[in-house]
Coordinates of C-alpha atoms in Angstrom, one line a residue:
Chain I
M505 CA -32.3 -9.4 -16.0
R506 CA -30.7 -12.5 -14.7
L507 CA -29.5 -12.3 -11.1
L508 CA -26.0 -13.2 -12.3
K509 CA -25.9 -9.9 -14.2
S510 CA -27.8 -7.6 -11.8
Q511 CA -26.8 -8.6 -8.3
A512 CA -23.9 -6.4 -7.0
I513 CA -21.5 -9.3 -6.2
L514 CA -22.6 -11.8 -8.7
R515 CA -22.3 -9.4 -11.6
L516 CA -18.6 -9.1 -10.7
V517 CA -18.3 -12.9 -10.8
N518 CA -20.1 -12.7 -14.2
S519 CA -17.8 -10.0 -15.4
Y520 CA -14.7 -11.8 -14.4
M521 CA -15.5 -15.5 -14.9
V522 CA -18.6 -16.0 -17.0
D523 CA -19.1 -13.4 -19.7
S524 CA -15.6 -12.0 -19.7
P525 CA -14.5 -11.6 -23.3
Q526 CA -11.3 -13.6 -24.0
P527 CA -9.2 -13.7 -27.1
A528 CA -10.2 -16.7 -29.2
N529 CA -6.6 -17.6 -30.0
I530 CA -5.0 -17.9 -26.6
S531 CA -3.1 -21.1 -26.3
Y532 CA -2.6 -23.6 -23.4
L533 CA 0.2 -21.3 -22.2
W534 CA -2.6 -19.0 -20.9
N535 CA -3.7 -21.7 -18.5
F536 CA -1.1 -21.2 -15.9
G537 CA -3.0 -18.3 -14.2
S538 CA -5.9 -20.6 -13.3
L539 CA -3.5 -23.3 -12.2
L540 CA -1.7 -20.8 -9.9
G541 CA -5.1 -19.8 -8.4
V542 CA -5.8 -23.4 -7.7
C543 CA -2.4 -23.8 -6.1
L544 CA -3.0 -20.8 -3.8
I545 CA -6.4 -22.2 -2.7
I546 CA -4.9 -25.7 -2.0
Q547 CA -2.0 -24.1 -0.1
I548 CA -4.3 -22.0 2.1
L549 CA -6.7 -24.9 2.8
T550 CA -4.0 -27.5 3.6
G551 CA -2.0 -24.8 5.5
V552 CA -5.0 -23.9 7.7
F553 CA -5.5 -27.6 8.6
L554 CA -1.8 -28.2 9.2
A555 CA -1.8 -25.2 11.6
M556 CA -4.4 -26.9 13.7
H557 CA -1.8 -29.6 14.6
Y558 CA 1.5 -27.7 14.4
T559 CA 3.4 -26.3 17.3
P560 CA 5.6 -23.3 16.6
H561 CA 8.2 -24.0 19.3
V562 CA 11.8 -25.0 18.8
D563 CA 11.4 -28.0 21.1
F564 CA 8.2 -29.3 19.6
A565 CA 8.0 -28.1 16.0
F566 CA 9.9 -31.1 14.5
N567 CA 8.0 -33.6 16.6
S568 CA 4.6 -31.9 15.9
V569 CA 5.3 -32.3 12.2
E570 CA 6.1 -36.0 12.8
H571 CA 2.8 -36.2 14.8
I572 CA 1.0 -34.8 11.8
M573 CA 2.7 -37.4 9.6
R574 CA 1.9 -40.4 11.8
D575 CA -1.0 -39.7 14.1
V576 CA -3.3 -37.1 12.5
N577 CA -5.9 -38.7 10.2
A578 CA -4.7 -38.1 6.6
G579 CA -2.1 -35.8 8.1
Y580 CA 0.6 -37.1 5.8
I581 CA -1.6 -36.2 2.8
L582 CA -2.0 -32.7 4.1
R583 CA 1.7 -32.2 4.7
Y584 CA 2.9 -33.8 1.5
T585 CA 0.3 -32.0 -0.5
H586 CA 1.3 -28.7 1.1
A587 CA 5.0 -29.4 0.5
N588 CA 4.6 -30.6 -3.1
V589 CA 2.1 -27.9 -4.2
A590 CA 4.7 -25.4 -3.1
S591 CA 7.0 -26.8 -5.7
F592 CA 4.2 -26.9 -8.4
F593 CA 3.3 -23.3 -7.4
F594 CA 6.8 -22.3 -8.5
I595 CA 6.9 -24.5 -11.6
F596 CA 3.7 -22.8 -12.7
V597 CA 4.8 -19.3 -11.8
Y598 CA 8.0 -19.7 -13.7
C599 CA 6.0 -21.0 -16.8
H600 CA 3.6 -18.1 -16.3
I601 CA 6.4 -15.6 -16.3
A602 CA 8.2 -17.3 -19.2
R603 CA 4.9 -17.0 -21.2
G604 CA 4.8 -13.3 -20.3
L605 CA 8.4 -12.8 -21.4
Y606 CA 7.9 -14.7 -24.7
Y607 CA 4.7 -12.8 -25.7
S608 CA 5.8 -9.5 -24.2
S609 CA 2.8 -9.5 -21.9
Y610 CA 4.6 -6.8 -19.8
K611 CA 4.3 -4.2 -22.5
S612 CA 2.0 -1.2 -22.3
P613 CA -0.9 -1.2 -21.5
R614 CA -0.3 -4.1 -19.1
V615 CA 2.6 -2.6 -17.1
M616 CA 0.5 -2.5 -13.9
L617 CA -0.5 -6.1 -14.3
W618 CA 3.2 -7.1 -14.8
S619 CA 4.4 -5.0 -11.9
I620 CA 1.8 -6.5 -9.5
G621 CA 2.9 -9.9 -10.8
V622 CA 6.5 -9.2 -9.9
I623 CA 5.5 -8.2 -6.3
I624 CA 3.4 -11.5 -6.1
L625 CA 6.6 -13.4 -7.1
I626 CA 8.6 -11.8 -4.4
V627 CA 5.9 -12.3 -1.7
M628 CA 5.6 -15.9 -2.9
M629 CA 9.3 -16.5 -2.4
A630 CA 9.2 -15.0 1.1
T631 CA 6.2 -17.1 2.0
A632 CA 7.9 -20.3 0.7
F633 CA 11.1 -19.5 2.6
L634 CA 9.2 -18.9 5.8
G635 CA 7.3 -22.1 5.4
Y636 CA 10.5 -24.1 4.9
V637 CA 11.7 -23.0 8.3
L638 CA 8.6 -24.3 10.2
P639 CA 9.4 -28.1 10.3
Y640 CA 12.6 -27.1 12.0
G641 CA 14.9 -29.6 10.5
Q642 CA 18.5 -29.0 9.8
M643 CA 17.9 -27.3 6.4
S644 CA 15.2 -25.2 8.1
L645 CA 17.5 -23.8 10.7
W646 CA 20.6 -23.3 8.6
G647 CA 18.6 -22.0 5.6
A648 CA 17.0 -19.5 7.9
T649 CA 20.4 -18.6 9.3
V650 CA 21.9 -18.0 5.9
I651 CA 19.0 -16.0 4.5
T652 CA 18.4 -13.8 7.5
N653 CA 22.1 -13.1 7.8
L654 CA 22.0 -11.6 4.3
L655 CA 20.4 -8.5 5.8
S656 CA 23.5 -8.0 8.0
A657 CA 25.2 -6.9 4.8
I658 CA 23.2 -3.6 4.9
P659 CA 25.6 -0.9 6.1
V660 CA 25.3 0.8 9.5
F661 CA 22.1 -0.9 10.9
G662 CA 22.3 -4.3 9.1
H663 CA 23.4 -6.3 12.1
D664 CA 20.8 -4.6 14.4
L665 CA 18.1 -5.4 11.8
V666 CA 19.0 -9.1 11.8
E667 CA 18.9 -9.3 15.6
L668 CA 15.5 -7.5 15.5
I669 CA 14.2 -10.1 13.0
W670 CA 15.7 -13.0 15.0
G671 CA 14.3 -11.7 18.3
G672 CA 17.6 -12.7 19.8
F673 CA 21.2 -13.4 18.8
S674 CA 20.6 -16.4 16.5
V675 CA 17.7 -18.2 14.9
N676 CA 15.7 -19.2 18.0
N677 CA 12.3 -19.8 19.4
A678 CA 11.1 -16.2 18.9
T679 CA 12.2 -16.5 15.2
L680 CA 10.3 -19.7 14.6
N681 CA 7.2 -18.1 16.2
R682 CA 7.2 -15.0 14.1
F683 CA 8.0 -17.0 11.0
F684 CA 5.0 -19.1 11.7
S685 CA 2.8 -16.1 12.2
L686 CA 4.1 -14.4 9.0
H687 CA 3.8 -17.7 7.0
F688 CA 0.1 -17.7 8.0
L689 CA -0.4 -14.0 7.2
L690 CA 1.4 -13.7 3.9
P691 CA -0.8 -16.1 1.8
F692 CA -3.7 -13.7 2.5
V693 CA -1.6 -10.8 1.4
L694 CA -0.9 -12.9 -1.6
A695 CA -4.6 -13.4 -2.2
A696 CA -5.2 -9.7 -2.0
L697 CA -2.4 -9.1 -4.5
V698 CA -4.0 -11.7 -6.8
V699 CA -7.2 -9.7 -6.7
G700 CA -5.2 -6.7 -7.7
H701 CA -3.6 -8.7 -10.5
L702 CA -7.0 -9.7 -11.8
L703 CA -8.3 -6.1 -11.5
A704 CA -5.4 -4.9 -13.6
L705 CA -5.9 -7.8 -16.0
H706 CA -9.6 -7.0 -16.4
V707 CA -8.9 -3.4 -17.6
H708 CA -7.3 -4.4 -20.9
G709 CA -7.9 -8.2 -21.1
S710 CA -5.4 -10.9 -21.8
N711 CA -2.6 -10.6 -24.3
N712 CA -2.6 -13.2 -27.1
P713 CA -0.1 -15.1 -29.1
N714 CA -0.3 -12.7 -32.1
G715 CA 0.6 -9.7 -30.0
I716 CA -2.1 -7.5 -31.6
S717 CA -5.4 -6.5 -30.0
N718 CA -8.0 -8.9 -31.2
N719 CA -11.2 -7.2 -30.1
G720 CA -12.9 -8.5 -33.2
D721 CA -12.4 -12.1 -32.2
R722 CA -13.4 -12.9 -28.7
I723 CA -15.3 -15.7 -27.0
P724 CA -16.7 -15.7 -23.4
M725 CA -14.8 -17.1 -20.5
H726 CA -17.6 -19.5 -19.8
P727 CA -17.9 -22.2 -21.1
Y728 CA -14.8 -22.0 -23.4
F729 CA -12.0 -21.2 -21.1
V730 CA -13.5 -22.5 -17.9
F731 CA -13.5 -25.9 -19.3
K732 CA -10.1 -25.4 -21.0
D733 CA -8.7 -24.4 -17.6
L734 CA -10.2 -27.5 -16.1
V735 CA -8.3 -29.7 -18.5
T736 CA -5.0 -28.5 -17.1
I737 CA -6.3 -28.4 -13.5
F738 CA -7.3 -32.1 -13.7
A739 CA -3.9 -32.9 -15.3
F740 CA -2.2 -31.1 -12.5
L741 CA -4.2 -32.9 -9.9
L742 CA -3.3 -36.2 -11.5
V743 CA 0.5 -35.5 -11.5
L744 CA 0.2 -34.0 -8.0
S745 CA -1.4 -37.2 -6.7
V746 CA 1.4 -39.3 -8.2
M747 CA 3.9 -37.0 -6.5
V748 CA 2.1 -37.0 -3.1
F749 CA 1.4 -40.7 -3.0
Y750 CA 4.5 -42.2 -4.7
Y751 CA 7.4 -39.7 -4.7
P752 CA 6.5 -37.2 -1.9
N753 CA 10.2 -36.4 -1.0
V754 CA 11.7 -36.2 -4.4
L755 CA 11.8 -32.4 -4.4
G756 CA 12.9 -32.0 -0.8
H757 CA 16.2 -32.3 0.9
S758 CA 16.9 -35.3 3.1
D759 CA 18.7 -33.2 5.7
N760 CA 15.4 -31.7 6.7
Y761 CA 14.5 -35.0 8.3
I762 CA 17.2 -34.4 10.9
P763 CA 16.0 -32.2 13.8
A764 CA 17.6 -28.7 13.8
N765 CA 20.8 -28.7 15.7
P766 CA 22.6 -25.3 16.2
M767 CA 25.8 -27.1 17.1
S768 CA 26.1 -29.0 13.8
T769 CA 26.3 -27.2 10.4
P770 CA 25.3 -29.4 7.4
A771 CA 28.0 -30.0 4.8
S772 CA 26.2 -27.9 2.3
I773 CA 23.3 -25.5 2.9
V774 CA 21.0 -25.4 -0.1
P775 CA 17.6 -23.7 -0.4
E776 CA 14.6 -25.4 -2.0
W777 CA 15.1 -26.0 -5.8
Y778 CA 12.9 -23.0 -6.8
L779 CA 15.2 -20.5 -5.0
L780 CA 18.4 -22.0 -6.4
P781 CA 18.8 -19.6 -9.5
F782 CA 18.7 -16.6 -7.2
Y783 CA 21.0 -18.3 -4.6
A784 CA 23.5 -18.9 -7.5
I785 CA 23.3 -15.1 -8.3
L786 CA 23.9 -14.3 -4.7
R787 CA 26.9 -16.5 -4.4
S788 CA 28.5 -15.6 -7.7
I789 CA 29.4 -12.1 -6.4
P790 CA 32.2 -12.1 -3.8
N791 CA 31.2 -8.9 -2.0
K792 CA 28.4 -9.7 0.4
L793 CA 26.4 -6.5 0.1
L794 CA 26.7 -6.5 -3.7
G795 CA 25.6 -10.1 -3.8
V796 CA 22.5 -9.4 -1.8
I797 CA 21.7 -6.4 -4.0
A798 CA 22.2 -8.6 -7.1
M799 CA 19.9 -11.3 -5.7
F800 CA 17.1 -8.9 -5.0
G801 CA 18.0 -7.0 -8.2
S802 CA 17.6 -10.2 -10.2
L803 CA 13.9 -10.2 -9.2
L804 CA 13.3 -6.5 -9.4
I805 CA 14.9 -6.2 -12.8
L806 CA 11.8 -7.9 -14.3
L807 CA 10.1 -4.5 -13.6
I808 CA 12.4 -2.8 -16.2
L809 CA 11.3 -4.8 -19.2
P810 CA 8.5 -2.5 -20.2
L811 CA 11.2 0.2 -20.6
T812 CA 14.0 -1.8 -22.2
D813 CA 11.9 -3.8 -24.7
L814 CA 12.1 -1.3 -27.6
S815 CA 10.6 -3.5 -30.2
R816 CA 7.6 -2.2 -32.0
I817 CA 6.2 -5.7 -32.2
R818 CA 4.7 -7.3 -29.2
G819 CA 5.8 -10.9 -28.5
S820 CA 8.5 -13.1 -29.9
Q821 CA 6.2 -15.0 -32.3
F822 CA 7.3 -13.0 -35.3
R823 CA 10.8 -12.0 -34.1
P824 CA 13.3 -14.8 -34.8
L825 CA 16.2 -13.1 -32.9
M826 CA 14.1 -12.5 -29.8
R827 CA 12.9 -16.1 -30.0
L828 CA 16.4 -17.4 -29.9
A829 CA 17.3 -14.9 -27.1
H830 CA 14.3 -16.1 -25.1
W831 CA 15.4 -19.7 -25.2
F832 CA 19.0 -18.7 -24.3
F833 CA 17.5 -16.9 -21.3
I834 CA 15.5 -20.1 -20.3
V835 CA 18.6 -22.3 -20.6
N836 CA 20.6 -19.7 -18.6
F837 CA 18.0 -19.9 -15.9
F838 CA 18.3 -23.7 -15.7
I839 CA 22.1 -23.3 -15.6
L840 CA 21.8 -20.9 -12.6
M841 CA 19.4 -23.4 -10.9
W842 CA 22.0 -26.2 -11.3
I843 CA 24.9 -24.0 -10.2
G844 CA 22.9 -22.9 -7.1
A845 CA 23.1 -26.6 -5.9
C846 CA 26.8 -27.0 -6.6
H847 CA 29.7 -26.3 -4.3
P848 CA 31.2 -22.8 -5.0
E849 CA 34.5 -24.1 -6.6
T850 CA 36.0 -24.2 -10.1
P851 CA 34.5 -24.6 -12.7
Y852 CA 31.0 -24.0 -11.1
L853 CA 32.1 -20.7 -9.7
E854 CA 33.1 -19.3 -13.1
I855 CA 30.0 -20.7 -14.9
G856 CA 27.8 -19.1 -12.2
Q857 CA 29.5 -15.7 -12.7
A858 CA 29.1 -15.9 -16.4
S859 CA 25.4 -16.9 -16.1
T860 CA 24.7 -14.1 -13.6
A861 CA 26.3 -11.6 -16.1
F862 CA 24.2 -13.1 -18.9
Y863 CA 21.0 -12.9 -16.7
F864 CA 21.4 -9.1 -16.2
L865 CA 22.8 -8.4 -19.7
W866 CA 19.7 -10.1 -21.2
F867 CA 17.4 -7.5 -19.6
L868 CA 19.6 -4.5 -20.0
V869 CA 21.4 -5.1 -23.3
I870 CA 20.2 -8.0 -25.3
V871 CA 16.4 -7.2 -25.2
P872 CA 16.8 -3.5 -26.2
V873 CA 19.5 -4.2 -28.8
I874 CA 17.4 -6.9 -30.5
G875 CA 14.5 -4.5 -30.5
I876 CA 16.5 -1.8 -32.2
I877 CA 18.0 -4.3 -34.8
E878 CA 14.6 -5.6 -35.7
N879 CA 12.9 -2.2 -35.9
T880 CA 15.8 -1.0 -38.1
A881 CA 15.6 -4.0 -40.3
M882 CA 11.9 -3.5 -40.7
D883 CA 12.4 0.2 -41.6
I884 CA 15.1 -0.6 -44.1
A885 CA 12.9 -3.2 -45.8
T886 CA 10.0 -0.8 -46.2
I887 CA 12.0 2.2 -47.3
K888 CA 13.6 0.1 -50.1
K889 CA 10.1 -0.9 -51.3
E890 CA 8.9 2.7 -51.3
N891 CA 11.9 3.9 -53.3
L892 CA 11.5 1.2 -55.8
L893 CA 7.9 2.3 -56.3
Chain F
M1116 CA 6.6 4.8 -43.7
R1117 CA 7.0 2.3 -41.0
P1118 CA 4.7 -0.6 -41.4
T1119 CA 3.6 -0.3 -37.8
Q1120 CA 2.6 3.3 -38.3
V1121 CA -0.5 2.3 -40.1
R1122 CA -1.7 0.7 -36.9
M1123 CA -0.3 3.4 -34.6
L1124 CA -1.9 6.3 -36.5
S1125 CA -5.2 4.8 -37.5
E1126 CA -8.3 4.2 -35.5
M1127 CA -7.5 0.5 -35.5
P1128 CA -7.5 -1.0 -32.0
N1129 CA -4.0 -1.3 -30.6
G1130 CA -2.4 -2.1 -27.4
K1131 CA -3.4 1.2 -25.9
H1132 CA -7.0 0.7 -26.5
Y1133 CA -9.3 0.0 -23.7
M1134 CA -11.1 -3.3 -24.2
G1135 CA -14.8 -2.7 -24.1
W1136 CA -17.6 -5.1 -23.5
W1137 CA -19.7 -7.2 -25.9
G1138 CA -21.1 -5.1 -28.7
D1139 CA -18.7 -2.3 -27.9
M1140 CA -15.4 -4.1 -27.9
G1141 CA -13.4 -1.2 -29.3
S1142 CA -12.8 -2.7 -32.7
L1143 CA -14.1 -1.7 -36.1
P1144 CA -17.8 -2.3 -36.6
Q1145 CA -18.2 -5.9 -37.4
K1146 CA -19.7 -6.9 -40.7
G1147 CA -20.8 -10.0 -42.3
I1148 CA -21.4 -12.0 -39.2
I1149 CA -23.0 -15.3 -40.2
Q1150 CA -25.8 -16.1 -37.8
Y1151 CA -26.8 -19.4 -39.4
S1152 CA -24.8 -22.7 -39.5
P1153 CA -25.2 -26.2 -40.9
S1154 CA -27.4 -28.5 -39.0
P1155 CA -25.6 -30.1 -36.0
Y1156 CA -26.1 -33.4 -37.9
R1157 CA -24.2 -32.1 -40.9
Q1158 CA -21.5 -30.4 -38.9
R1159 CA -18.2 -32.2 -38.7
A1160 CA -16.5 -30.2 -36.0
M1161 CA -14.0 -32.9 -35.2
A1162 CA -13.1 -33.8 -38.8
H1163 CA -9.4 -34.7 -39.3
W1164 CA -8.7 -33.5 -35.7
F1165 CA -6.3 -36.3 -35.0
S1166 CA -4.3 -36.2 -38.3
N1167 CA -4.2 -32.4 -38.0
Y1168 CA -3.0 -32.7 -34.4
L1169 CA -0.2 -35.1 -35.6
F1170 CA 1.0 -33.4 -38.8
N1171 CA 0.3 -29.8 -38.1
G1172 CA 1.5 -30.2 -34.6
F1173 CA 4.7 -31.8 -35.8
R1174 CA 5.1 -28.9 -38.4
R1175 CA 4.7 -26.3 -35.7
V1176 CA 7.1 -27.9 -33.2
A1177 CA 9.6 -28.6 -36.0
T1178 CA 9.7 -25.0 -37.1
H1179 CA 10.4 -23.9 -33.6
L1180 CA 13.2 -26.5 -33.0
P1181 CA 16.0 -24.3 -34.6
F1182 CA 15.3 -21.8 -31.8
V1183 CA 15.2 -24.3 -29.0
V1184 CA 17.8 -26.8 -29.8
P1185 CA 21.0 -24.6 -30.1
P1186 CA 20.5 -23.0 -26.6
F1187 CA 19.8 -26.3 -25.0
A1188 CA 22.7 -28.0 -26.8
I1189 CA 25.1 -25.2 -25.6
G1190 CA 23.7 -25.4 -22.1
Y1191 CA 24.1 -29.2 -22.0
G1192 CA 27.6 -28.8 -23.4
I1193 CA 28.5 -26.5 -20.5
Y1194 CA 27.0 -28.9 -18.0
A1195 CA 28.8 -31.9 -19.4
Y1196 CA 32.1 -30.1 -19.6
A1197 CA 31.8 -28.8 -16.0
K1198 CA 30.9 -32.3 -14.7
S1199 CA 33.8 -34.0 -16.5
F1200 CA 36.3 -31.2 -15.4
D1201 CA 35.0 -31.5 -11.8
A1202 CA 35.5 -35.3 -11.9
Y1203 CA 39.0 -34.9 -13.3
Q1204 CA 39.9 -32.3 -10.6
S1205 CA 38.8 -34.8 -7.9
S1206 CA 40.7 -37.7 -9.6
K1207 CA 44.2 -39.0 -8.9
A1208 CA 45.4 -37.8 -12.3
G1209 CA 43.9 -34.3 -11.6
H1210 CA 45.5 -34.1 -8.2
I1211 CA 48.9 -35.1 -9.7
A1212 CA 48.5 -32.5 -12.5
A1213 CA 47.6 -29.8 -10.0
M1214 CA 50.6 -30.6 -7.8
E1215 CA 53.0 -30.6 -10.8
K1216 CA 51.6 -27.2 -11.8
G1217 CA 52.8 -25.9 -8.5
G1218 CA 51.2 -25.7 -5.1
G1219 CA 49.3 -28.4 -3.4
H1220 CA 45.8 -29.6 -4.2
H1221 CA 42.7 -28.7 -2.2

């Protein structure tokens, strides 16, 4: 027998990446997983090399980043790649999740796969937030101040918890140090979670656009999907190169090129673009604790979908109402993203509140109700036919 | 009977079925698999690929448009309205209107 199929470790590689039976009909929307894997690898590699030149100290952090940009050989490529791949990471993960929502990839038997994915999303956001603090520009300091202060909303021990996280009485040198340490650690936790995600995927295999098991029509991962994945990987690298070499700061905030100054608060404190929808949800609720709960709830509510999607049909391909609802959800997400970057005043405030309400209603009311309507319509249609016969 | 019950009650593979491996995939026994094919010189694997890509691609996108356009149109409407309202609120006319309504402007 070939070594690839008999050797203890290689047979796993074979089982996952070579002979793995894939649905023949999965579309390009199934390419985001491999793109995300590539992103994680790029982030870990560039991050390790950045860490060789970075100094996690409030007095030196900003300058050490400038040192990387100016003095380190190809340092600017390392740093711009790391910063821009972070954005692409989130573009891909949102597309990956949207694909899962559209085709009901969360449904049984893939609930474990979906749940691990939600945890990956949360850990990813934490990692990205920690990383944004490291250059120690104005947005780093004040973003860290705002986000860590969220925990002070927890009753009784909230304030003590925040000081424990800070290692002091404000965001300071100890905070920067531990954030650097955690930013180095979490990507490896992420990698372990990705292994879990793949293990869970491997049990039942990928979902497919038709929403029914297609065990009768499968083709091996290699060469078919290895090369199909490479198409989008090369396209990604092409776009990434354009971003890194021509528009490296388009997705960033100019305030982060001002060294952190605890004595001067920026006019508006905004997180990176990929956190804006959740920032909008946080700000749309006047009560601090409830706002924090809503923000974390807006991520955790993804876990409830396997329960609230009552439709007997998997995916939105053959469900017109759900299709429409899906696109409304996407548009609402974009609106939240836009509102997150606006000042909290009329009319943005009211739009943010309505969008937040819609976000939660989508999971808790719209999805189950559409499922019931469609199931019922289908039953009525078939009962009529039987009676006529 | 519910149309999906056929699938749920029968031995047909469904979502709950463990996906096996080649030759034991968990599906019905496969029949009529053709093991021969035209000579590679006679095959036209790429026949009409471009025209199909254009016309079938357009048909597929066009049938999806009724589901995509209304949400985005409403979303853009909200965006445009909010922007214009915000501009009005910050304008001289808006400030005067706010003051006439009672109370100062912010």
